[in-house]
Amino acid sequence: AQKITQTQPGMFVQEKEAVTLDCTYDTSDQSYGLFWYKQPSSGEMIFLIYQGSYDEQNATEGRYSLNFQKARKSANLVISASQLGDSAMYFCAMREYGGATNKLIFGTGTLLAVQP
Amino acid sequence: NAGVTQTPKFRVLKTGQSMTLLCAQDMNHEYMYWYRQDPGMGLRLIHYSVGEGTTAKGEVPDGYNVSRLKKQNFLLGLESAAPSQTSVYFCAATLGGNQPQHFGDGTRLSIL
């Protein structure tokens, strides 16, 4: 069965430093997508970045990049030059394309605290 | 630029009461979802819909019912609320494929 694992319940990072949030996944499908969402203390879910299983290059969106290692089944989020506003909960999610339901399976999240 | 709108934002119920949460989207997306979020458990899928008139069970469907009579609306019902249903509920919609799910702002529901 498909599963997303985020092993870091919480992390601290100094402002302006880079931080990596870990995500591993388990799937038997060849075609899938990986998503990262940010949830600030205000509660909304904000989409950050997407990586498809057939994408050859790692996805990047501004200060966010995805370190995709298919053989290891990992899709770590890298935030460069951390800002105080990056303090939030971060969720990794996976979508399998075989079932045509477009459902997402979420990890349990990592709470990031950016320190000044 | 509304996107996905959830109503209400907060609600307190007594055990045994019923209520309906409304999700409305103005993006013409086919796929819609209801999740619940509990501390330490991420988001878990309750029910979902792949188009108008369709619904299906997700990971944690017990105690909930849904309807999608119109494409833009996805309703989540609690027939007889229980304290275990105290949670934050999120609705989401997507075009599918490599497009992300767009979320509403959530409904915080407390069952006493």
GROMACS .gro file of C-alpha atoms in nm:
model
  228
    1ALA     CA    1   0.000   0.000   0.000
    2GLN     CA    2   0.113   0.353  -0.068
    3LYS     CA    3   0.261   0.541   0.224
    4ILE     CA    4   0.436   0.870   0.296
    5THR     CA    5   0.684   0.895   0.583
    6GLN     CA    6   0.812   1.218   0.734
    7THR     CA    7   1.051   1.122   1.012
    8GLN     CA    8   1.120   1.471   1.149
    9PRO     CA    9   0.837   1.584   1.376
   10GLY     CA   10   1.008   1.918   1.432
   11MET     CA   11   1.313   2.112   1.321
   12PHE     CA   12   1.491   2.436   1.398
   13VAL     CA   13   1.685   2.641   1.147
   14GLN     CA   14   1.863   2.975   1.171
   15GLU     CA   15   1.734   3.256   0.956
   16LYS     CA   16   1.913   3.279   0.619
   17GLU     CA   17   2.036   2.918   0.637
   18ALA     CA   18   1.914   2.633   0.418
   19VAL     CA   19   1.709   2.345   0.558
   20THR     CA   20   1.609   2.005   0.423
   21LEU     CA   21   1.281   1.840   0.519
   22ASP     CA   22   1.277   1.467   0.463
   23CYS     CA   23   1.009   1.267   0.285
   24THR     CA   24   1.016   0.902   0.183
   25TYR     CA   25   0.739   0.722   0.002
   26ASP     CA   26   0.631   0.373  -0.080
   27THR     CA   27   0.443   0.281  -0.393
   28SER     CA   28   0.429   0.002  -0.645
   29ASP     CA   29   0.312   0.233  -0.922
   30GLN     CA   30   0.553   0.359  -1.185
   31SER     CA   31   0.352   0.676  -1.245
   32TYR     CA   32   0.302   0.905  -0.948
   33GLY     CA   33   0.346   1.262  -0.833
   34LEU     CA   34   0.485   1.417  -0.516
   35PHE     CA   35   0.361   1.740  -0.365
   36TRP     CA   36   0.471   1.961  -0.080
   37TYR     CA   37   0.233   2.185   0.112
   38LYS     CA   38   0.294   2.449   0.377
   39GLN     CA   39   0.053   2.508   0.664
   40PRO     CA   40   0.126   2.824   0.864
   41SER     CA   41  -0.021   2.880   1.208
   42SER     CA   42  -0.320   3.050   1.044
   43GLY     CA   43  -0.421   2.705   0.920
   44GLU     CA   44  -0.452   2.726   0.543
   45MET     CA   45  -0.285   2.471   0.315
   46ILE     CA   46  -0.051   2.630   0.061
   47PHE     CA   47   0.084   2.433  -0.234
   48LEU     CA   48   0.460   2.475  -0.274
   49ILE     CA   49   0.608   2.240  -0.533
   50TYR     CA   50   0.541   1.932  -0.746
   51GLN     CA   51   0.760   1.652  -0.882
   52GLY     CA   52   0.640   1.389  -1.128
   53SER     CA   53   0.791   1.042  -1.121
   54TYR     CA   54   0.905   1.074  -1.483
   55ASP     CA   55   1.052   1.422  -1.444
   56GLU     CA   56   1.423   1.400  -1.508
   57GLN     CA   57   1.515   1.722  -1.335
   58ASN     CA   58   1.448   1.819  -0.977
   59ALA     CA   59   1.164   2.067  -0.942
   60THR     CA   60   1.238   2.421  -0.827
   61GLU     CA   61   1.008   2.708  -0.729
   62GLY     CA   62   1.186   3.016  -0.605
   63ARG     CA   63   1.355   2.928  -0.274
   64TYR     CA   64   1.202   2.581  -0.276
   65SER     CA   65   1.359   2.285  -0.449
   66LEU     CA   66   1.285   1.918  -0.439
   67ASN     CA   67   1.569   1.669  -0.403
   68PHE     CA   68   1.413   1.373  -0.584
   69GLN     CA   69   1.595   1.041  -0.554
   70LYS     CA   70   1.373   0.786  -0.726
   71ALA     CA   71   1.581   0.478  -0.646
   72ARG     CA   72   1.575   0.565  -0.277
   73LYS     CA   73   1.208   0.671  -0.295
   74SER     CA   74   1.278   1.003  -0.135
   75ALA     CA   75   1.152   1.352  -0.218
   76ASN     CA   76   1.309   1.593   0.025
   77LEU     CA   77   1.215   1.960   0.029
   78VAL     CA   78   1.500   2.207   0.042
   79ILE     CA   79   1.430   2.563   0.153
   80SER     CA   80   1.717   2.799   0.083
   81ALA     CA   81   1.783   3.120   0.273
   82SER     CA   82   1.520   3.055   0.540
   83GLN     CA   83   1.297   3.342   0.647
   84LEU     CA   84   1.095   3.390   0.964
   85GLY     CA   85   0.781   3.351   0.755
   86ASP     CA   86   0.887   2.997   0.666
   87SER     CA   87   0.797   2.885   1.017
   88ALA     CA   88   0.510   2.645   0.957
   89MET     CA   89   0.408   2.282   0.929
   90TYR     CA   90   0.516   2.118   0.605
   91PHE     CA   91   0.341   1.819   0.452
   92CYS     CA   92   0.463   1.581   0.183
   93ALA     CA   93   0.195   1.407  -0.023
   94MET     CA   94   0.181   1.153  -0.304
   95ARG     CA   95  -0.065   1.095  -0.583
   96GLU     CA   96  -0.078   0.770  -0.775
   97TYR     CA   97  -0.205   0.802  -1.130
   98GLY     CA   98  -0.319   0.447  -1.186
   99GLY     CA   99  -0.658   0.477  -1.020
  100ALA     CA  100  -0.770   0.800  -1.186
  101THR     CA  101  -0.905   0.928  -0.855
  102ASN     CA  102  -0.631   1.188  -0.805
  103LYS     CA  103  -0.632   1.115  -0.433
  104LEU     CA  104  -0.343   1.238  -0.219
  105ILE     CA  105  -0.181   1.044   0.062
  106PHE     CA  106  -0.025   1.276   0.321
  107GLY     CA  107   0.261   1.234   0.561
  108THR     CA  108   0.229   1.339   0.924
  109GLY     CA  109   0.418   1.662   0.867
  110THR     CA  110   0.729   1.842   0.993
  111LEU     CA  111   0.703   2.152   1.207
  112LEU     CA  112   0.974   2.400   1.108
  113ALA     CA  113   1.076   2.684   1.334
  114VAL     CA  114   1.302   2.954   1.189
  115GLN     CA  115   1.505   3.131   1.453
  116PRO     CA  116   1.632   3.491   1.413
  117ASN     CA  117  -1.054   3.506  -0.656
  118ALA     CA  118  -1.242   3.276  -0.415
  119GLY     CA  119  -1.113   2.930  -0.516
  120VAL     CA  120  -1.246   2.690  -0.252
  121THR     CA  121  -1.478   2.825   0.018
  122GLN     CA  122  -1.583   2.634   0.327
  123THR     CA  123  -1.881   2.716   0.545
  124PRO     CA  124  -1.888   2.748   0.844
  125LYS     CA  125  -1.539   2.827   0.974
  126PHE     CA  126  -1.614   2.724   1.332
  127ARG     CA  127  -1.888   2.521   1.495
  128VAL     CA  128  -1.956   2.363   1.832
  129LEU     CA  129  -2.202   2.075   1.848
  130LYS     CA  130  -2.343   1.855   2.119
  131THR     CA  131  -2.306   1.479   2.092
  132GLY     CA  132  -2.585   1.339   1.877
  133GLN     CA  133  -2.655   1.658   1.683
  134SER     CA  134  -2.632   1.665   1.307
  135MET     CA  135  -2.483   1.920   1.074
  136THR     CA  136  -2.365   1.977   0.719
  137LEU     CA  137  -2.040   2.135   0.609
  138LEU     CA  138  -2.050   2.309   0.274
  139CYS     CA  139  -1.766   2.329   0.026
  140ALA     CA  140  -1.801   2.546  -0.281
  141GLN     CA  141  -1.548   2.591  -0.563
  142ASP     CA  142  -1.551   2.834  -0.852
  143MET     CA  143  -1.267   2.674  -1.052
  144ASN     CA  144  -1.480   2.422  -1.244
  145HIS     CA  145  -1.268   2.136  -1.108
  146GLU     CA  146  -1.397   1.782  -1.145
  147TYR     CA  147  -1.238   1.630  -0.838
  148MET     CA  148  -1.327   1.725  -0.482
  149TYR     CA  149  -1.222   1.586  -0.144
  150TRP     CA  150  -1.300   1.607   0.224
  151TYR     CA  151  -1.019   1.556   0.477
  152ARG     CA  152  -0.991   1.570   0.850
  153GLN     CA  153  -0.678   1.687   1.027
  154ASP     CA  154  -0.593   1.567   1.375
  155PRO     CA  155  -0.274   1.639   1.573
  156GLY     CA  156   0.013   1.413   1.473
  157MET     CA  157  -0.185   1.236   1.199
  158GLY     CA  158  -0.162   1.461   0.897
  159LEU     CA  159  -0.464   1.484   0.668
  160ARG     CA  160  -0.682   1.179   0.624
  161LEU     CA  161  -0.929   1.140   0.341
  162ILE     CA  162  -1.292   1.101   0.445
  163HIS     CA  163  -1.479   1.094   0.112
  164TYR     CA  164  -1.415   1.217  -0.236
  165SER     CA  165  -1.588   1.280  -0.567
  166VAL     CA  166  -1.454   1.240  -0.922
  167GLY     CA  167  -1.738   1.440  -1.075
  168GLU     CA  168  -2.092   1.567  -1.036
  169GLY     CA  169  -2.323   1.300  -0.899
  170THR     CA  170  -2.041   1.070  -0.784
  171THR     CA  171  -1.900   1.002  -0.438
  172ALA     CA  172  -1.666   0.742  -0.293
  173LYS     CA  173  -1.526   0.644   0.045
  174GLY     CA  174  -1.180   0.745   0.155
  175GLU     CA  175  -0.966   0.625   0.441
  176VAL     CA  176  -1.193   0.726   0.733
  177PRO     CA  177  -1.554   0.741   0.606
  178ASP     CA  178  -1.744   0.605   0.908
  179GLY     CA  179  -1.990   0.850   1.061
  180TYR     CA  180  -1.992   1.080   0.756
  181ASN     CA  181  -2.197   1.111   0.441
  182VAL     CA  182  -2.142   1.328   0.134
  183SER     CA  183  -2.328   1.453  -0.167
  184ARG     CA  184  -2.227   1.622  -0.490
  185LEU     CA  185  -2.548   1.720  -0.659
  186LYS     CA  186  -2.383   2.014  -0.835
  187LYS     CA  187  -2.031   2.023  -0.973
  188GLN     CA  188  -1.932   2.326  -0.769
  189ASN     CA  189  -2.057   2.200  -0.432
  190PHE     CA  190  -1.946   1.910  -0.212
  191LEU     CA  191  -2.136   1.863   0.114
  192LEU     CA  192  -2.013   1.670   0.416
  193GLY     CA  193  -2.275   1.553   0.665
  194LEU     CA  194  -2.251   1.430   1.021
  195GLU     CA  195  -2.574   1.248   1.105
  196SER     CA  196  -2.507   1.197   1.477
  197ALA     CA  197  -2.197   1.381   1.594
  198ALA     CA  198  -1.955   1.208   1.830
  199PRO     CA  199  -1.665   1.358   2.031
  200SER     CA  200  -1.424   1.154   1.815
  201GLN     CA  201  -1.528   1.372   1.522
  202THR     CA  202  -1.380   1.681   1.684
  203SER     CA  203  -1.128   1.790   1.424
  204VAL     CA  204  -1.037   2.043   1.158
  205TYR     CA  205  -1.205   1.962   0.828
  206PHE     CA  206  -1.061   2.062   0.492
  207CYS     CA  207  -1.216   2.054   0.151
  208ALA     CA  208  -1.003   2.046  -0.162
  209ALA     CA  209  -1.054   2.052  -0.538
  210THR     CA  210  -0.831   1.973  -0.834
  211LEU     CA  211  -0.827   1.943  -1.211
  212GLY     CA  212  -0.630   1.623  -1.168
  213GLY     CA  213  -0.309   1.500  -1.324
  214ASN     CA  214  -0.008   1.701  -1.216
  215GLN     CA  215  -0.221   1.987  -1.087
  216PRO     CA  216  -0.225   2.044  -0.710
  217GLN     CA  217  -0.526   2.017  -0.488
  218HIS     CA  218  -0.651   2.360  -0.383
  219PHE     CA  219  -0.774   2.375  -0.027
  220GLY     CA  220  -1.035   2.574   0.156
  221ASP     CA  221  -0.943   2.749   0.480
  222GLY     CA  222  -1.084   2.470   0.695
  223THR     CA  223  -1.369   2.424   0.942
  224ARG     CA  224  -1.287   2.379   1.309
  225LEU     CA  225  -1.550   2.151   1.457
  226SER     CA  226  -1.583   2.069   1.826
  227ILE     CA  227  -1.820   1.803   1.955
  228LEU     CA  228  -1.900   1.824   2.325
   0.00000   0.00000   0.00000
